[in-house]
Amino acid sequence: MPGRPSAARRTVLKGAALAGTAGLGAAACSTDSKVGHAKEPTPTAPVDLGAADAVEPGAVKLYRDERMVVSRSAEGEYTAFSAQCTHAGCVLDKIEKSEGNCPCHGSRFDVRTGEVLKGPATVPLNPVEVREKDGKLIVGPEA
């Protein structure tokens, strides 16, 4: 029939539409280069997060640029995890109470334990070594 695209053309057009949609999804999951996906979700060298008292006892703090989340117990013990989601590698964007949110697909994590609270992620956040040194909070391996 004249004016109607052939089956082959429709297939090409559908494929192009799907590729465009997939590209939009990838763009939505990406973040700027400073906090984008990292090959290694945990530091391979020591990282200074600044003043240790920035994380008050009983509180949690997201260090988004460094892709870290640090909690401090009421007793003063620090715990740290990578803030990079284990599902697709996006960086958590906010903490509500003690739940970290992944903006890409909605995974939620208990940032005090790293455990998955809501998928699609199925693997807990990666634990990271953390210590206080000279009033500074340091994550990652010793130098």
PDB file of C-alpha atoms in Angstrom:
ATOM      1  CA  MET A   1       0.000   0.000   0.000  1.00  0.00           C
ATOM      2  CA  PRO A   2       1.341   3.442  -0.833  1.00  0.00           C
ATOM      3  CA  GLY A   3       2.064   5.783   2.095  1.00  0.00           C
ATOM      4  CA  ARG A   4       2.451   2.968   4.570  1.00  0.00           C
ATOM      5  CA  PRO A   5       5.995   2.121   5.782  1.00  0.00           C
ATOM      6  CA  SER A   6       7.294  -1.300   4.958  1.00  0.00           C
ATOM      7  CA  ALA A   7       7.803  -3.893   7.701  1.00  0.00           C
ATOM      8  CA  ALA A   8      11.572  -3.431   7.470  1.00  0.00           C
ATOM      9  CA  ARG A   9      11.277   0.345   7.910  1.00  0.00           C
ATOM     10  CA  ARG A  10       8.917  -0.075  10.894  1.00  0.00           C
ATOM     11  CA  THR A  11      11.429  -2.437  12.504  1.00  0.00           C
ATOM     12  CA  VAL A  12      14.231   0.092  12.050  1.00  0.00           C
ATOM     13  CA  LEU A  13      12.068   2.920  13.446  1.00  0.00           C
ATOM     14  CA  LYS A  14      11.032   0.835  16.479  1.00  0.00           C
ATOM     15  CA  GLY A  15      14.664  -0.074  17.123  1.00  0.00           C
ATOM     16  CA  ALA A  16      15.677   3.591  16.947  1.00  0.00           C
ATOM     17  CA  ALA A  17      12.915   4.536  19.392  1.00  0.00           C
ATOM     18  CA  LEU A  18      13.980   1.822  21.825  1.00  0.00           C
ATOM     19  CA  ALA A  19      17.623   2.852  21.568  1.00  0.00           C
ATOM     20  CA  GLY A  20      16.650   6.446  22.322  1.00  0.00           C
ATOM     21  CA  THR A  21      14.620   5.350  25.323  1.00  0.00           C
ATOM     22  CA  ALA A  22      17.503   3.229  26.592  1.00  0.00           C
ATOM     23  CA  GLY A  23      19.788   6.224  26.205  1.00  0.00           C
ATOM     24  CA  LEU A  24      17.441   8.343  28.308  1.00  0.00           C
ATOM     25  CA  GLY A  25      17.494   5.673  31.008  1.00  0.00           C
ATOM     26  CA  ALA A  26      21.281   5.606  30.997  1.00  0.00           C
ATOM     27  CA  ALA A  27      21.386   9.388  31.241  1.00  0.00           C
ATOM     28  CA  ALA A  28      18.992   9.317  34.195  1.00  0.00           C
ATOM     29  CA  CYS A  29      21.250   6.826  35.975  1.00  0.00           C
ATOM     30  CA  SER A  30      24.436   8.716  35.376  1.00  0.00           C
ATOM     31  CA  THR A  31      25.705  11.488  37.575  1.00  0.00           C
ATOM     32  CA  ASP A  32      28.331  14.131  37.017  1.00  0.00           C
ATOM     33  CA  SER A  33      31.897  12.894  36.700  1.00  0.00           C
ATOM     34  CA  LYS A  34      32.815  13.815  40.260  1.00  0.00           C
ATOM     35  CA  VAL A  35      30.257  11.423  41.778  1.00  0.00           C
ATOM     36  CA  GLY A  36      29.656   9.098  38.840  1.00  0.00           C
ATOM     37  CA  HIS A  37      30.113   5.371  38.773  1.00  0.00           C
ATOM     38  CA  ALA A  38      33.484   4.222  40.014  1.00  0.00           C
ATOM     39  CA  LYS A  39      35.225   1.027  38.976  1.00  0.00           C
ATOM     40  CA  GLU A  40      36.149   0.524  42.620  1.00  0.00           C
ATOM     41  CA  PRO A  41      33.242   1.449  44.902  1.00  0.00           C
ATOM     42  CA  THR A  42      35.551   1.684  47.915  1.00  0.00           C
ATOM     43  CA  PRO A  43      38.665   3.850  48.310  1.00  0.00           C
ATOM     44  CA  THR A  44      42.013   2.308  47.404  1.00  0.00           C
ATOM     45  CA  ALA A  45      43.890   4.973  49.419  1.00  0.00           C
ATOM     46  CA  PRO A  46      43.057   6.982  52.555  1.00  0.00           C
ATOM     47  CA  VAL A  47      40.428   9.693  52.074  1.00  0.00           C
ATOM     48  CA  ASP A  48      40.129  12.605  54.530  1.00  0.00           C
ATOM     49  CA  LEU A  49      36.440  13.432  55.053  1.00  0.00           C
ATOM     50  CA  GLY A  50      37.177  16.394  57.298  1.00  0.00           C
ATOM     51  CA  ALA A  51      36.339  16.985  60.935  1.00  0.00           C
ATOM     52  CA  ALA A  52      35.333  13.821  62.771  1.00  0.00           C
ATOM     53  CA  ASP A  53      32.832  15.728  64.877  1.00  0.00           C
ATOM     54  CA  ALA A  54      30.848  16.588  61.718  1.00  0.00           C
ATOM     55  CA  VAL A  55      29.126  13.238  62.359  1.00  0.00           C
ATOM     56  CA  GLU A  56      27.478  13.649  65.723  1.00  0.00           C
ATOM     57  CA  PRO A  57      26.832  10.656  68.004  1.00  0.00           C
ATOM     58  CA  GLY A  58      23.692   8.856  66.809  1.00  0.00           C
ATOM     59  CA  ALA A  59      23.818  10.570  63.404  1.00  0.00           C
ATOM     60  CA  VAL A  60      24.537   9.597  59.797  1.00  0.00           C
ATOM     61  CA  LYS A  61      26.214  11.755  57.154  1.00  0.00           C
ATOM     62  CA  LEU A  62      26.358  11.342  53.391  1.00  0.00           C
ATOM     63  CA  TYR A  63      29.610  12.453  51.755  1.00  0.00           C
ATOM     64  CA  ARG A  64      28.273  12.341  48.214  1.00  0.00           C
ATOM     65  CA  ASP A  65      31.348  13.753  46.446  1.00  0.00           C
ATOM     66  CA  GLU A  66      33.509  11.091  48.106  1.00  0.00           C
ATOM     67  CA  ARG A  67      30.807   8.392  47.598  1.00  0.00           C
ATOM     68  CA  MET A  68      30.790   7.590  51.339  1.00  0.00           C
ATOM     69  CA  VAL A  69      28.192   7.330  54.063  1.00  0.00           C
ATOM     70  CA  VAL A  70      29.324   7.410  57.693  1.00  0.00           C
ATOM     71  CA  SER A  71      27.290   6.724  60.816  1.00  0.00           C
ATOM     72  CA  ARG A  72      28.302   7.229  64.413  1.00  0.00           C
ATOM     73  CA  SER A  73      26.762   5.258  67.247  1.00  0.00           C
ATOM     74  CA  ALA A  74      25.617   6.927  70.451  1.00  0.00           C
ATOM     75  CA  GLU A  75      28.810   5.502  71.994  1.00  0.00           C
ATOM     76  CA  GLY A  76      30.941   7.299  69.393  1.00  0.00           C
ATOM     77  CA  GLU A  77      31.887   4.335  67.154  1.00  0.00           C
ATOM     78  CA  TYR A  78      32.064   5.114  63.421  1.00  0.00           C
ATOM     79  CA  THR A  79      30.843   2.844  60.628  1.00  0.00           C
ATOM     80  CA  ALA A  80      31.337   3.600  56.929  1.00  0.00           C
ATOM     81  CA  PHE A  81      29.996   2.218  53.671  1.00  0.00           C
ATOM     82  CA  SER A  82      30.387   3.052  50.036  1.00  0.00           C
ATOM     83  CA  ALA A  83      27.466   5.258  48.966  1.00  0.00           C
ATOM     84  CA  GLN A  84      27.562   3.655  45.532  1.00  0.00           C
ATOM     85  CA  CYS A  85      24.483   1.492  44.952  1.00  0.00           C
ATOM     86  CA  THR A  86      25.301  -2.162  44.398  1.00  0.00           C
ATOM     87  CA  HIS A  87      22.608  -2.507  41.722  1.00  0.00           C
ATOM     88  CA  ALA A  88      23.792  -0.158  38.965  1.00  0.00           C
ATOM     89  CA  GLY A  89      26.498   1.935  40.593  1.00  0.00           C
ATOM     90  CA  CYS A  90      24.605   5.201  41.106  1.00  0.00           C
ATOM     91  CA  VAL A  91      25.506   7.289  44.134  1.00  0.00           C
ATOM     92  CA  LEU A  92      22.982   7.611  46.938  1.00  0.00           C
ATOM     93  CA  ASP A  93      21.424  11.065  46.840  1.00  0.00           C
ATOM     94  CA  LYS A  94      19.893  11.440  50.278  1.00  0.00           C
ATOM     95  CA  ILE A  95      19.504   9.932  53.718  1.00  0.00           C
ATOM     96  CA  GLU A  96      16.153   9.907  55.471  1.00  0.00           C
ATOM     97  CA  LYS A  97      16.444   8.765  59.075  1.00  0.00           C
ATOM     98  CA  SER A  98      18.849   5.855  58.549  1.00  0.00           C
ATOM     99  CA  GLU A  99      17.785   4.945  54.990  1.00  0.00           C
ATOM    100  CA  GLY A 100      19.915   5.808  51.978  1.00  0.00           C
ATOM    101  CA  ASN A 101      18.117   6.339  48.681  1.00  0.00           C
ATOM    102  CA  CYS A 102      19.412   5.469  45.225  1.00  0.00           C
ATOM    103  CA  PRO A 103      17.927   7.962  42.739  1.00  0.00           C
ATOM    104  CA  CYS A 104      18.295   5.707  39.712  1.00  0.00           C
ATOM    105  CA  HIS A 105      16.042   2.737  40.452  1.00  0.00           C
ATOM    106  CA  GLY A 106      14.760   3.329  43.978  1.00  0.00           C
ATOM    107  CA  SER A 107      16.902   0.901  45.955  1.00  0.00           C
ATOM    108  CA  ARG A 108      17.049   1.741  49.654  1.00  0.00           C
ATOM    109  CA  PHE A 109      19.705   0.765  52.176  1.00  0.00           C
ATOM    110  CA  ASP A 110      20.066   0.817  55.939  1.00  0.00           C
ATOM    111  CA  VAL A 111      23.107   3.082  56.088  1.00  0.00           C
ATOM    112  CA  ARG A 112      24.032   1.906  59.594  1.00  0.00           C
ATOM    113  CA  THR A 113      24.383  -1.741  58.493  1.00  0.00           C
ATOM    114  CA  GLY A 114      24.626  -1.512  54.689  1.00  0.00           C
ATOM    115  CA  GLU A 115      21.722  -3.955  54.291  1.00  0.00           C
ATOM    116  CA  VAL A 116      19.273  -3.678  51.393  1.00  0.00           C
ATOM    117  CA  LEU A 117      15.828  -2.525  52.526  1.00  0.00           C
ATOM    118  CA  LYS A 118      14.230  -2.270  49.071  1.00  0.00           C
ATOM    119  CA  GLY A 119      15.396  -3.524  45.673  1.00  0.00           C
ATOM    120  CA  PRO A 120      16.189  -3.842  42.896  1.00  0.00           C
ATOM    121  CA  ALA A 121      19.574  -4.032  44.671  1.00  0.00           C
ATOM    122  CA  THR A 122      20.132  -7.420  46.307  1.00  0.00           C
ATOM    123  CA  VAL A 123      23.661  -6.929  47.648  1.00  0.00           C
ATOM    124  CA  PRO A 124      24.458  -4.768  50.711  1.00  0.00           C
ATOM    125  CA  LEU A 125      26.552  -1.605  50.469  1.00  0.00           C
ATOM    126  CA  ASN A 126      30.291  -2.246  50.560  1.00  0.00           C
ATOM    127  CA  PRO A 127      31.816  -1.663  54.018  1.00  0.00           C
ATOM    128  CA  VAL A 128      34.762   0.724  54.235  1.00  0.00           C
ATOM    129  CA  GLU A 129      37.435   1.012  56.896  1.00  0.00           C
ATOM    130  CA  VAL A 130      36.967   4.194  58.944  1.00  0.00           C
ATOM    131  CA  ARG A 131      38.990   5.805  61.728  1.00  0.00           C
ATOM    132  CA  GLU A 132      39.456   9.058  63.555  1.00  0.00           C
ATOM    133  CA  LYS A 133      42.963  10.479  63.367  1.00  0.00           C
ATOM    134  CA  ASP A 134      43.999  13.852  64.771  1.00  0.00           C
ATOM    135  CA  GLY A 135      40.374  15.017  64.828  1.00  0.00           C
ATOM    136  CA  LYS A 136      39.847  14.019  61.173  1.00  0.00           C
ATOM    137  CA  LEU A 137      37.640  11.266  59.815  1.00  0.00           C
ATOM    138  CA  ILE A 138      39.630   9.020  57.465  1.00  0.00           C
ATOM    139  CA  VAL A 139      38.122   6.258  55.288  1.00  0.00           C
ATOM    140  CA  GLY A 140      39.892   3.652  53.230  1.00  0.00           C
ATOM    141  CA  PRO A 141      43.025   1.611  53.825  1.00  0.00           C
ATOM    142  CA  GLU A 142      45.942   2.870  55.887  1.00  0.00           C
ATOM    143  CA  ALA A 143      48.654   4.573  53.843  1.00  0.00           C
TER     144      ALA A 143
END
